[in-house]
XYZ file of N, CA and C in Angstrom:
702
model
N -15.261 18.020 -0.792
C -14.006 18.780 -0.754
C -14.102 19.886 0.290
N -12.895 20.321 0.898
C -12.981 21.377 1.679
C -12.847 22.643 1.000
N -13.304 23.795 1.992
C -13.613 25.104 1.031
C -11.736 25.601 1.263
N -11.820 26.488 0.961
C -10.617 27.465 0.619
C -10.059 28.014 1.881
N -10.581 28.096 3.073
C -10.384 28.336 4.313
C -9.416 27.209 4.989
N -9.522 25.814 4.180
C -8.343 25.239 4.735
C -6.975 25.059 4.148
N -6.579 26.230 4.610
C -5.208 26.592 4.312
C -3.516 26.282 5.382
N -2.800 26.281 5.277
C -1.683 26.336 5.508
C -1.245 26.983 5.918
N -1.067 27.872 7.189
C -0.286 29.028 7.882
C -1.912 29.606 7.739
N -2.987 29.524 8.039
C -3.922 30.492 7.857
C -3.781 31.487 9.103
N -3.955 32.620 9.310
C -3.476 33.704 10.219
C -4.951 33.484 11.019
N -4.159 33.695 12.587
C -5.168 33.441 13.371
C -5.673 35.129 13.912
N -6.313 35.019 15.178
C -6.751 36.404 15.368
C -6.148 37.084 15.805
N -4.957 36.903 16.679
C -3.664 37.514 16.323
C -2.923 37.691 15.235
N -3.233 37.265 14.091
C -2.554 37.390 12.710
C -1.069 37.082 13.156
N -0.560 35.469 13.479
C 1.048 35.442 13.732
C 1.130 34.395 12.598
N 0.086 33.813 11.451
C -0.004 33.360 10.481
C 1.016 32.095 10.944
N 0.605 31.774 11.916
C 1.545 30.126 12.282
C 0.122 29.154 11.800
N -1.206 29.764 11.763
C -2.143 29.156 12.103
C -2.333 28.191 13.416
N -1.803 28.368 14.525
C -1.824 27.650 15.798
C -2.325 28.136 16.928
N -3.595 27.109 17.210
C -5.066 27.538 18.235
C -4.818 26.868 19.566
N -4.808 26.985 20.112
C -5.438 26.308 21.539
C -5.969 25.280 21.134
N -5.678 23.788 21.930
C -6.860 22.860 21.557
C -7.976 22.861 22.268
N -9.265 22.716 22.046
C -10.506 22.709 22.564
C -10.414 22.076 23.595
N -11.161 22.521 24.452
C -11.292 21.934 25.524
C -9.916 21.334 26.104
N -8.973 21.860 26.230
C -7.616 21.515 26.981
C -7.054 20.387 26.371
N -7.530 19.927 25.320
C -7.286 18.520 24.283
C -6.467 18.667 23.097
N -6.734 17.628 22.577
C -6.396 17.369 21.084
C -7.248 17.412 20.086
N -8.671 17.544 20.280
C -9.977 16.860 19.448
C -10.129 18.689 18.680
N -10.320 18.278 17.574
C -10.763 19.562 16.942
C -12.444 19.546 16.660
N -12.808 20.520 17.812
C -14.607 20.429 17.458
C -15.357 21.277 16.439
N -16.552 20.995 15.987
C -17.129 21.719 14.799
C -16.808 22.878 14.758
N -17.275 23.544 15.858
C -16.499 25.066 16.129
C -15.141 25.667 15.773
N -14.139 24.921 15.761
C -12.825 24.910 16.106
C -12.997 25.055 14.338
N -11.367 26.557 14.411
C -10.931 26.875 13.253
C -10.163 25.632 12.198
N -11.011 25.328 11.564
C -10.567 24.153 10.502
C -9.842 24.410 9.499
N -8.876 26.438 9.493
C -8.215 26.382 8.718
C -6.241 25.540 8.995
N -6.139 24.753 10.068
C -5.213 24.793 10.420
C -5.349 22.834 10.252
N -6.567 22.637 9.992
C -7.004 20.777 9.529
C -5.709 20.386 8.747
N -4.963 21.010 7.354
C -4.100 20.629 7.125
C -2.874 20.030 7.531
N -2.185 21.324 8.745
C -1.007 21.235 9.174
C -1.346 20.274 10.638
N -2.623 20.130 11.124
C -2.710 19.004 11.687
C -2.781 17.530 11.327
N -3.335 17.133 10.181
C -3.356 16.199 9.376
C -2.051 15.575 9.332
N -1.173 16.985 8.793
C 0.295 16.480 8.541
C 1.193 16.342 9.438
N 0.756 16.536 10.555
C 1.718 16.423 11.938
C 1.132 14.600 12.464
N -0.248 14.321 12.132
C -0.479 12.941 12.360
C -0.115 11.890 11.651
N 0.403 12.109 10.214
C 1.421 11.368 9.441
C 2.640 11.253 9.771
N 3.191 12.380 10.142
C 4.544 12.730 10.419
C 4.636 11.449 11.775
N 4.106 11.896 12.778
C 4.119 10.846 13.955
C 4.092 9.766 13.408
N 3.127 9.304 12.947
C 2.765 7.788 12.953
C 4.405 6.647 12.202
N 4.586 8.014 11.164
C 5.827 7.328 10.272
C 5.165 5.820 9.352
N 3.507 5.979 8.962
C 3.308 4.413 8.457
C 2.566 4.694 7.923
N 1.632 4.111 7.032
C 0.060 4.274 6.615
C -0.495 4.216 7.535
N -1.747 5.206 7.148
C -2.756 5.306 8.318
C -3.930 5.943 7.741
N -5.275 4.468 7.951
C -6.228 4.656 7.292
C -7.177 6.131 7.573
N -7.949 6.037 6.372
C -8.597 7.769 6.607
C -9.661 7.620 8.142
N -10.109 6.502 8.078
C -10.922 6.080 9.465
C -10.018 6.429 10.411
N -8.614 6.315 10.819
C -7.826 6.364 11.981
C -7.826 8.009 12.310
N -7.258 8.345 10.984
C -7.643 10.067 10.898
C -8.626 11.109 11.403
N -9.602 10.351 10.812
C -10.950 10.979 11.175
C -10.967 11.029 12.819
N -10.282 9.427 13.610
C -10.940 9.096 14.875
C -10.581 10.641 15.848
N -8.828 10.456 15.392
C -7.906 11.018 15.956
C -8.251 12.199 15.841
N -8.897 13.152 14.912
C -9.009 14.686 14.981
C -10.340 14.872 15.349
N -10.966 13.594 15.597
C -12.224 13.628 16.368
C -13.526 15.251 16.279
N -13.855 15.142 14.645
C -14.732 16.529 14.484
C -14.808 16.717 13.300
N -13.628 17.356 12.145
C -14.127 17.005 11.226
C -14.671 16.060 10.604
N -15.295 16.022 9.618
C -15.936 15.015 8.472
C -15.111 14.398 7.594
N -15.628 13.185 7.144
C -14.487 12.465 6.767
C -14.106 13.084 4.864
N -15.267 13.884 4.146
C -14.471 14.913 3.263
C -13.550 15.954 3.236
N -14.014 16.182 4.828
C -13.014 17.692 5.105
C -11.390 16.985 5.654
N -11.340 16.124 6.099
C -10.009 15.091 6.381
C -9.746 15.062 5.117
N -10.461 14.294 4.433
C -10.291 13.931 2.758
C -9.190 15.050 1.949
N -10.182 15.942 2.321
C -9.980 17.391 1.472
C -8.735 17.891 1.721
N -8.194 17.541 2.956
C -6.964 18.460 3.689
C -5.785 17.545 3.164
N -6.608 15.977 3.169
C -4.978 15.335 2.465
C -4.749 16.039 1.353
N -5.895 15.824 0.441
C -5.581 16.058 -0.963
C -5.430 17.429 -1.191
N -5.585 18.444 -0.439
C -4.782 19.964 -0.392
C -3.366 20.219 -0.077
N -3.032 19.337 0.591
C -1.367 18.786 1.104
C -0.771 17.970 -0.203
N -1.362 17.382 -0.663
C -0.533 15.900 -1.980
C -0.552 17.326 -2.847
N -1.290 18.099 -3.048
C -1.202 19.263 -4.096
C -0.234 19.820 -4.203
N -0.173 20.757 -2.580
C 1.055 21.568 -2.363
C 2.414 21.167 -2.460
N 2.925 19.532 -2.145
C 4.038 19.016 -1.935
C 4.401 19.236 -3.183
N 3.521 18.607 -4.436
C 3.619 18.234 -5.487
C 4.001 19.938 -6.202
N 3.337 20.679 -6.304
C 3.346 22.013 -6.923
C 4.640 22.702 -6.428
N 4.659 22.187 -5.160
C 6.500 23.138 -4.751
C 7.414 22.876 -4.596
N 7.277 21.403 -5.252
C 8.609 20.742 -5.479
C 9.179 20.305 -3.909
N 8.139 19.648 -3.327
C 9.091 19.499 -2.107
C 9.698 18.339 -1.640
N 10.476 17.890 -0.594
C 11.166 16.594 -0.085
C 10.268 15.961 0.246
N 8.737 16.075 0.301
C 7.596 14.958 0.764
C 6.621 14.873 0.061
N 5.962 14.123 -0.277
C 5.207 13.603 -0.863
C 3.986 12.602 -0.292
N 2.498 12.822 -0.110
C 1.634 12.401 0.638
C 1.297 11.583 -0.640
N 0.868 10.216 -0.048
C 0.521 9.076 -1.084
C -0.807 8.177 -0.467
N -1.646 7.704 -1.308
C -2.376 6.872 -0.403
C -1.932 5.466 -1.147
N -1.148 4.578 0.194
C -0.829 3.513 -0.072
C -1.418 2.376 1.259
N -1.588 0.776 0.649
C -1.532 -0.320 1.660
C -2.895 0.501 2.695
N -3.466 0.457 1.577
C -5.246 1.365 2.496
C -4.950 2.310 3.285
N -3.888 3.270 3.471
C -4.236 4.504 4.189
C -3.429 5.648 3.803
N -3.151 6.619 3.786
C -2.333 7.828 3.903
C -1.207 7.338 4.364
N 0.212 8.584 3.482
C 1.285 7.832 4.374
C 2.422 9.379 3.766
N 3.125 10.013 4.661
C 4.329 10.532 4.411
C 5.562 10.153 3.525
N 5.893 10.349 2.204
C 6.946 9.520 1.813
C 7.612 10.704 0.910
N 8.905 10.192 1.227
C 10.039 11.174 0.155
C 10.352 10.173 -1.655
N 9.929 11.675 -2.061
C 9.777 11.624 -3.951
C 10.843 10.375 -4.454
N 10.567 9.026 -5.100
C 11.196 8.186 -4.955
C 12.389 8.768 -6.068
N 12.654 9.710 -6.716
C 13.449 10.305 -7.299
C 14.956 10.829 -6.248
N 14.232 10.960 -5.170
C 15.263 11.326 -3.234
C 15.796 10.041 -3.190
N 16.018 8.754 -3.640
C 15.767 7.606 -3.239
C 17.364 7.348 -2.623
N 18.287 7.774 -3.950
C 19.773 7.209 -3.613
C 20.207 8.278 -2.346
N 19.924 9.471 -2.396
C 20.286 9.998 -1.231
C 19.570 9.964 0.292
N 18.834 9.260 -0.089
C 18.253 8.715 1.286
C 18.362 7.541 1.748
N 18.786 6.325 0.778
C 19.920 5.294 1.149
C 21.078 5.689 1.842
N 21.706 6.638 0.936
C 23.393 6.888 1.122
C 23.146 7.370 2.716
N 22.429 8.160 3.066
C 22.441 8.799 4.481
C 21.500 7.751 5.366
N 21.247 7.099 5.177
C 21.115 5.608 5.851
C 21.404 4.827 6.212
N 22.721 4.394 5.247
C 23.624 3.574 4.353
C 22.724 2.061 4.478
N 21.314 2.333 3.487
C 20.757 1.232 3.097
C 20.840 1.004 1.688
N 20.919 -0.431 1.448
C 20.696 -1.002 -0.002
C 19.298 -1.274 -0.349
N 18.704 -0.593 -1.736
C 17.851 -0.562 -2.405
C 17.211 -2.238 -2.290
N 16.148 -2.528 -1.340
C 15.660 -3.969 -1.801
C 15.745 -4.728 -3.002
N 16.038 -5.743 -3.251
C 16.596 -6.322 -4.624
C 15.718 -7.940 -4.389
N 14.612 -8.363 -5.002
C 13.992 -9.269 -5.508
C 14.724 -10.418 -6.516
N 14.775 -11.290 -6.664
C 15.436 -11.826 -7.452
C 14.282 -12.656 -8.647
N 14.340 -12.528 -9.694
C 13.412 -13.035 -10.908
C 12.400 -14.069 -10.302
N 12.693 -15.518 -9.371
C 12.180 -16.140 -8.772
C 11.175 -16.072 -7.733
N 11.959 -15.093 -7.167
C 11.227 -14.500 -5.994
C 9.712 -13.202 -6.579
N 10.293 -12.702 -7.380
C 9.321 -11.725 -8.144
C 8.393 -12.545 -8.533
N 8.556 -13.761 -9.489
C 7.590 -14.328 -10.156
C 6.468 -14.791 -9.102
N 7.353 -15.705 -8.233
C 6.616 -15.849 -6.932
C 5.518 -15.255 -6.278
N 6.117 -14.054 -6.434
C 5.113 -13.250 -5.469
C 4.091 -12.765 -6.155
N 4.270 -12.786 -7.605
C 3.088 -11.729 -8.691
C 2.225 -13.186 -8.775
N 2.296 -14.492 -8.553
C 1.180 -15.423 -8.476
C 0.430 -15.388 -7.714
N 1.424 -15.596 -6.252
C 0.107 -14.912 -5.249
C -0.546 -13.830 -5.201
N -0.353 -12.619 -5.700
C -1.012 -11.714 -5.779
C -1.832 -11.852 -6.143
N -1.557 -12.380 -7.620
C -3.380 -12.360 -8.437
C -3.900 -13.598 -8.099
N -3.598 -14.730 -7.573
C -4.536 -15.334 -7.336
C -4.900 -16.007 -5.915
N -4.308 -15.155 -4.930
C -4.147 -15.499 -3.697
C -5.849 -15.511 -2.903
N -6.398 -16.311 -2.079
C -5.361 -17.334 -1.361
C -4.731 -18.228 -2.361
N -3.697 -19.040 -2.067
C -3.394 -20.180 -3.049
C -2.562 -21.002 -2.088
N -2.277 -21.881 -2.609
C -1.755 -23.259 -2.103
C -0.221 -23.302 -3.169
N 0.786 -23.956 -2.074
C 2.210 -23.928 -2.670
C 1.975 -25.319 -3.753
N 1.589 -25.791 -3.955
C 0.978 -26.578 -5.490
C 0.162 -25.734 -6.665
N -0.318 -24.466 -6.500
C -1.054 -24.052 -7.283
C 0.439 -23.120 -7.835
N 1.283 -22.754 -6.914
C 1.721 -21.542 -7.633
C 3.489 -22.440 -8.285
N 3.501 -23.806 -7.581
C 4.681 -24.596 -8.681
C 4.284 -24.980 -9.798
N 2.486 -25.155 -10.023
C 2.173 -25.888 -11.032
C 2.385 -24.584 -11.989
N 1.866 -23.323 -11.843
C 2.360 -22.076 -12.637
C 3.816 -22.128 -13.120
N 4.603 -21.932 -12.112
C 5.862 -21.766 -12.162
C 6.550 -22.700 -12.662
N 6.146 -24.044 -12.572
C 6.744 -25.339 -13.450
C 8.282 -25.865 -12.029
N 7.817 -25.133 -11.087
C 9.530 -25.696 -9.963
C 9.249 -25.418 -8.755
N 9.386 -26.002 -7.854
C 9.532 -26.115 -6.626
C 9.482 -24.744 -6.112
N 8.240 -24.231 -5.089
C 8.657 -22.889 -4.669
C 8.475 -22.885 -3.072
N 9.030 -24.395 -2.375
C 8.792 -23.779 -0.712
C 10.034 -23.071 -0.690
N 11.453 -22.956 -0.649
C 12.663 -22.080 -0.529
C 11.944 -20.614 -0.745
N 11.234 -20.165 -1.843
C 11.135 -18.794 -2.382
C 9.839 -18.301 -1.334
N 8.813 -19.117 -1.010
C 7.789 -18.838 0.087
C 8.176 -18.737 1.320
N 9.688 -19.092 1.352
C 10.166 -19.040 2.788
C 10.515 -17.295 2.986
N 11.244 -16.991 1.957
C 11.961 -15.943 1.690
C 10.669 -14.678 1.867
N 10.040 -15.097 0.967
C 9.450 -13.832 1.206
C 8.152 -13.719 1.926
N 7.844 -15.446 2.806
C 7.291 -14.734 4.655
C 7.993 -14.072 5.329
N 9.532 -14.275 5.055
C 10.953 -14.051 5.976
C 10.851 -12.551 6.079
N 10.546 -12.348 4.437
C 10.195 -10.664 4.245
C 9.234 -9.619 4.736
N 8.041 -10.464 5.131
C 7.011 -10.368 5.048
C 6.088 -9.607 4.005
N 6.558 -10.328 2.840
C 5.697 -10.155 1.903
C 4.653 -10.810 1.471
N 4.661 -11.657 1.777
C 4.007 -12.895 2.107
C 3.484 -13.388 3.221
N 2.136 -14.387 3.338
C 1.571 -14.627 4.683
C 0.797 -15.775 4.678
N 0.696 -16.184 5.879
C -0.424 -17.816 5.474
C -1.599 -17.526 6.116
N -2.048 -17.594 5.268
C -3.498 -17.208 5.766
C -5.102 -18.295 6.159
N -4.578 -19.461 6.628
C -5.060 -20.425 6.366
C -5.046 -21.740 5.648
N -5.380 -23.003 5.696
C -6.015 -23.734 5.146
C -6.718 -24.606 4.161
N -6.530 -24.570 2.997
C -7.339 -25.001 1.980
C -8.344 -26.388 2.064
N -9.624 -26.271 2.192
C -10.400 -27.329 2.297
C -10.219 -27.906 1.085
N -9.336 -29.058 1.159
C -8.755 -29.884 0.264
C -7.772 -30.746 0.763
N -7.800 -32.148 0.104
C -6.941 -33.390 0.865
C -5.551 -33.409 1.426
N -5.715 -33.329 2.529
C -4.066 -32.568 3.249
C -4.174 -31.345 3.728
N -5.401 -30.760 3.610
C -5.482 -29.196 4.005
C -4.652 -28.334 4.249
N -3.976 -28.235 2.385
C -2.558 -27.378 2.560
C -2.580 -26.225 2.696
N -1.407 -25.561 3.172
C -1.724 -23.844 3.502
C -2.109 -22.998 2.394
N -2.725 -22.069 2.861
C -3.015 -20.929 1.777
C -2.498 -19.991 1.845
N -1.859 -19.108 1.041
C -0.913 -17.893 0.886
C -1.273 -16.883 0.667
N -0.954 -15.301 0.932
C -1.287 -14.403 0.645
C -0.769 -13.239 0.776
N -0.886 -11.636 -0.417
C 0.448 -10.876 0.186
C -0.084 -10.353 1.491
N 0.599 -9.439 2.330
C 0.875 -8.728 2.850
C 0.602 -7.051 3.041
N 0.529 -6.530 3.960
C 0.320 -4.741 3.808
C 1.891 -4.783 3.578
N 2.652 -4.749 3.822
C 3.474 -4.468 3.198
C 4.438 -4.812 1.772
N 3.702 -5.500 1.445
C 3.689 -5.999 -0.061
C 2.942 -4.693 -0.534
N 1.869 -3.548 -0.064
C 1.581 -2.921 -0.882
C 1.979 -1.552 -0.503
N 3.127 -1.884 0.833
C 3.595 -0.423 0.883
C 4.840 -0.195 0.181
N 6.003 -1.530 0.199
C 6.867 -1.978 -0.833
C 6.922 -1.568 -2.052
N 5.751 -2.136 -2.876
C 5.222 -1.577 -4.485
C 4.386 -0.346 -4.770
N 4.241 0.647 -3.571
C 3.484 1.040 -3.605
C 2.101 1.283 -3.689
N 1.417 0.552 -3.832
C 0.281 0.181 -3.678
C -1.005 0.836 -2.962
N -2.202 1.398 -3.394
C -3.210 1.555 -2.219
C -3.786 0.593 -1.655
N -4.000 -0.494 -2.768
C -5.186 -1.698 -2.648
C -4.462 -2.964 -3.631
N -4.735 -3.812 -3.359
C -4.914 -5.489 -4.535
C -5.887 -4.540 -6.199
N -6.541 -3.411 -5.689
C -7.094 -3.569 -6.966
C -5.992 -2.544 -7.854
N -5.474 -1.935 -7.255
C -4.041 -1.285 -8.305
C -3.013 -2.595 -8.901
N -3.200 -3.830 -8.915
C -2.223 -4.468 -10.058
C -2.252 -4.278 -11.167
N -1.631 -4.137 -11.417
C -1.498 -4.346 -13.299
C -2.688 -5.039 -14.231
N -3.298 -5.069 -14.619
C -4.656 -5.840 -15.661
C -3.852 -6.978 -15.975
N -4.456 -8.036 -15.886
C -3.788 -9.379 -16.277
C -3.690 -9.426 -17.869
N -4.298 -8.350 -18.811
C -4.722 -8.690 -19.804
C -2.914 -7.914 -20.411
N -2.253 -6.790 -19.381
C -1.323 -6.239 -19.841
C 0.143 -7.277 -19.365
N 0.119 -8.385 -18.617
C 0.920 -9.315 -18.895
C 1.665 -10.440 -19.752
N 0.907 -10.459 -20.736
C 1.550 -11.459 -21.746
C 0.739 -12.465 -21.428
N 1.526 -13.780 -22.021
C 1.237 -15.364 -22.436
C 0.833 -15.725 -20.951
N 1.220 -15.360 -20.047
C 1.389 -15.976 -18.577
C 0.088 -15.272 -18.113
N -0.512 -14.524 -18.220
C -2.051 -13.887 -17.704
C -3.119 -15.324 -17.485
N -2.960 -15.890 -18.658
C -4.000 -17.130 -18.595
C -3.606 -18.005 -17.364
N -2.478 -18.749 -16.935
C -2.280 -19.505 -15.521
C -2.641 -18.309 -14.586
N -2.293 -17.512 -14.361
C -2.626 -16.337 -13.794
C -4.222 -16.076 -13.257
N -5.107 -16.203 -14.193
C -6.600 -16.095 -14.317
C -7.026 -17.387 -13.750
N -6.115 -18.399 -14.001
C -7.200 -19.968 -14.216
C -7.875 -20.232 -12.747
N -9.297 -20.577 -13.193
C -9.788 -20.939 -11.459
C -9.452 -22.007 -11.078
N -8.651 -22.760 -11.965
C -7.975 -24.035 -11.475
C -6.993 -24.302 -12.240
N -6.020 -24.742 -11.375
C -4.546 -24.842 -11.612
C -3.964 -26.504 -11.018
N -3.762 -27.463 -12.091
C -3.376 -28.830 -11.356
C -2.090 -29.434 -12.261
N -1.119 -30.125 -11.662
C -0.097 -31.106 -12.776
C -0.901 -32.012 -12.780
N -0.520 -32.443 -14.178
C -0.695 -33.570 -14.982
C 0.394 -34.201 -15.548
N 0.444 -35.709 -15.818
C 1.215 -36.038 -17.029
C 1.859 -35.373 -18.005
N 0.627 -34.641 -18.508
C 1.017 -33.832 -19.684
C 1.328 -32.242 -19.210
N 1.786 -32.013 -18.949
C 1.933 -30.844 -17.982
C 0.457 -29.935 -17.190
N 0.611 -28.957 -16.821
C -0.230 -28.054 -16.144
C -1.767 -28.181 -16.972
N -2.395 -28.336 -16.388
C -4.467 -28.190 -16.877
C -4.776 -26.720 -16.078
N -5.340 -26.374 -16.870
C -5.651 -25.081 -16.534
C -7.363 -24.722 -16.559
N -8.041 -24.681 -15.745
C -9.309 -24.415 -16.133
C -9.719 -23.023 -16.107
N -10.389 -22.505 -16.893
C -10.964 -20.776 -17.139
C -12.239 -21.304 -17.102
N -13.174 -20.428 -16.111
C -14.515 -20.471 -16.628
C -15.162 -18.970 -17.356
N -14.624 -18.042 -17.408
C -14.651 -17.406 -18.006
C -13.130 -16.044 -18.187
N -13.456 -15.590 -19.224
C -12.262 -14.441 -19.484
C -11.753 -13.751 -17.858
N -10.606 -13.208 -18.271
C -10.333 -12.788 -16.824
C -10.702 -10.999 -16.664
N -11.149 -10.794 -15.574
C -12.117 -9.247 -16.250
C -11.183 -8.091 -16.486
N -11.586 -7.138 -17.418
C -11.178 -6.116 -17.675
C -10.293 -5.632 -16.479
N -10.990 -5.475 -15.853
C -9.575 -4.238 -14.608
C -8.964 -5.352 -13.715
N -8.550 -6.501 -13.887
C -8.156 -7.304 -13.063
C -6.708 -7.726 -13.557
């Protein structure tokens, strides 16, 4: 964690409490030397730009000096402050990196002054996509035999979206494609990582196709093979 010196408006030696230095060496790079009480409001000016996630590695490259706790430290001194003063932004770590976003509570008035419509999934398309998630890569046979219906139309839709992606291959007869979400499938749901889903164990009846390491039609409908329980945080 960073110490208490990285503050927000920290007053420089002029005391004009903008906290704003000269960059080193006629640059951008903040060196060991260089007053690290101002790491925050730089941090947050490299979100602001980017407008996307942006991993803590990119961070680190870009301010070229601090350590990757004291970066660390300055997000999570910023997610504090937004949060404590009630403000229009909100720092999140989503889709593996840091990212600028307004309190999804702002949501309708930041449509209306957009004039965008709230993304809308349709039951099909949802189901769709929560198969590949948990068991992606997968093959468009693994996730109809789940679903019990035809899902190239709904895999179209949401590559179209890019929520979805092919990621290859399956070494198997016909070497059908393999599926998988997307970074923006986890900037969408919010997401940091694949390992923030939901526990399969908090889904219901449907967790088990969900888990199975094998998924095939039959005659008798869907075979499902488990070789063992599906784990706790999964």
């Amino acid at each position: 964690m960073v110490t208490a010196e990285l503050v927000i408006g920290s007053k420089d030696e002029n005391g004009n409490g903008n906290g704003a230095h000269a960059a080193p060496d006629g640059g951008g790079a903040v060196t060991p030397a260089d007053d690290l009480g101002r790491l925050p409001a730089l941090v947050e000016s490299l979100l602001f730009a980017a407008g996307r996630s942006v991993p803590l590695s990119q961070l680190i490259e870009a301010l070229d000096g601090p350590s990757r706790a004291e970066v660390l430290g300055a997000l999570e001194h910023l997610a504090r402050i937004y949060e404590r003063e009630g403000r229009g932004l909100r720092i999140v770590q989503v889709a593996g990196g840091w990212q600028l976003r307004t309190p999804a509570e702002h949501g309708p008035w930041v449509r209306r002054l957009l004039r965008e419509r709230p993304p809308r999934l349709s039951r099909p398309t949802l189901e769709t996509l929560a198969i590949v998630a948990y068991r992606q890569p997968c093959t468009r046979l693994e996730i109809e035999a789940v679903r019990g219906v035809d899902a190239e139309a709904v895999l179209t839709t949401l590559i179209e979206r890019r929520l979805v992606r092919i990621v290859g291959r399956k070494e198997a007869p016909g070497r059908p494609l393999l599926y998988a979400t997307t970074r923006e499938f986890l900037e969408v749901f919010g997401l940091p990582d694949l390992n923030a889903l939901p526990p399969l164990r908090d889904l219901g009846d449907g967790a088990a196709l969900l888990a199975a390491t094998e998924v095939k039609v039959a005659p008798e409908g869907v075979e499902v093979t488990l070789e063992s329980p599906p784990p706790s945080g999964v």
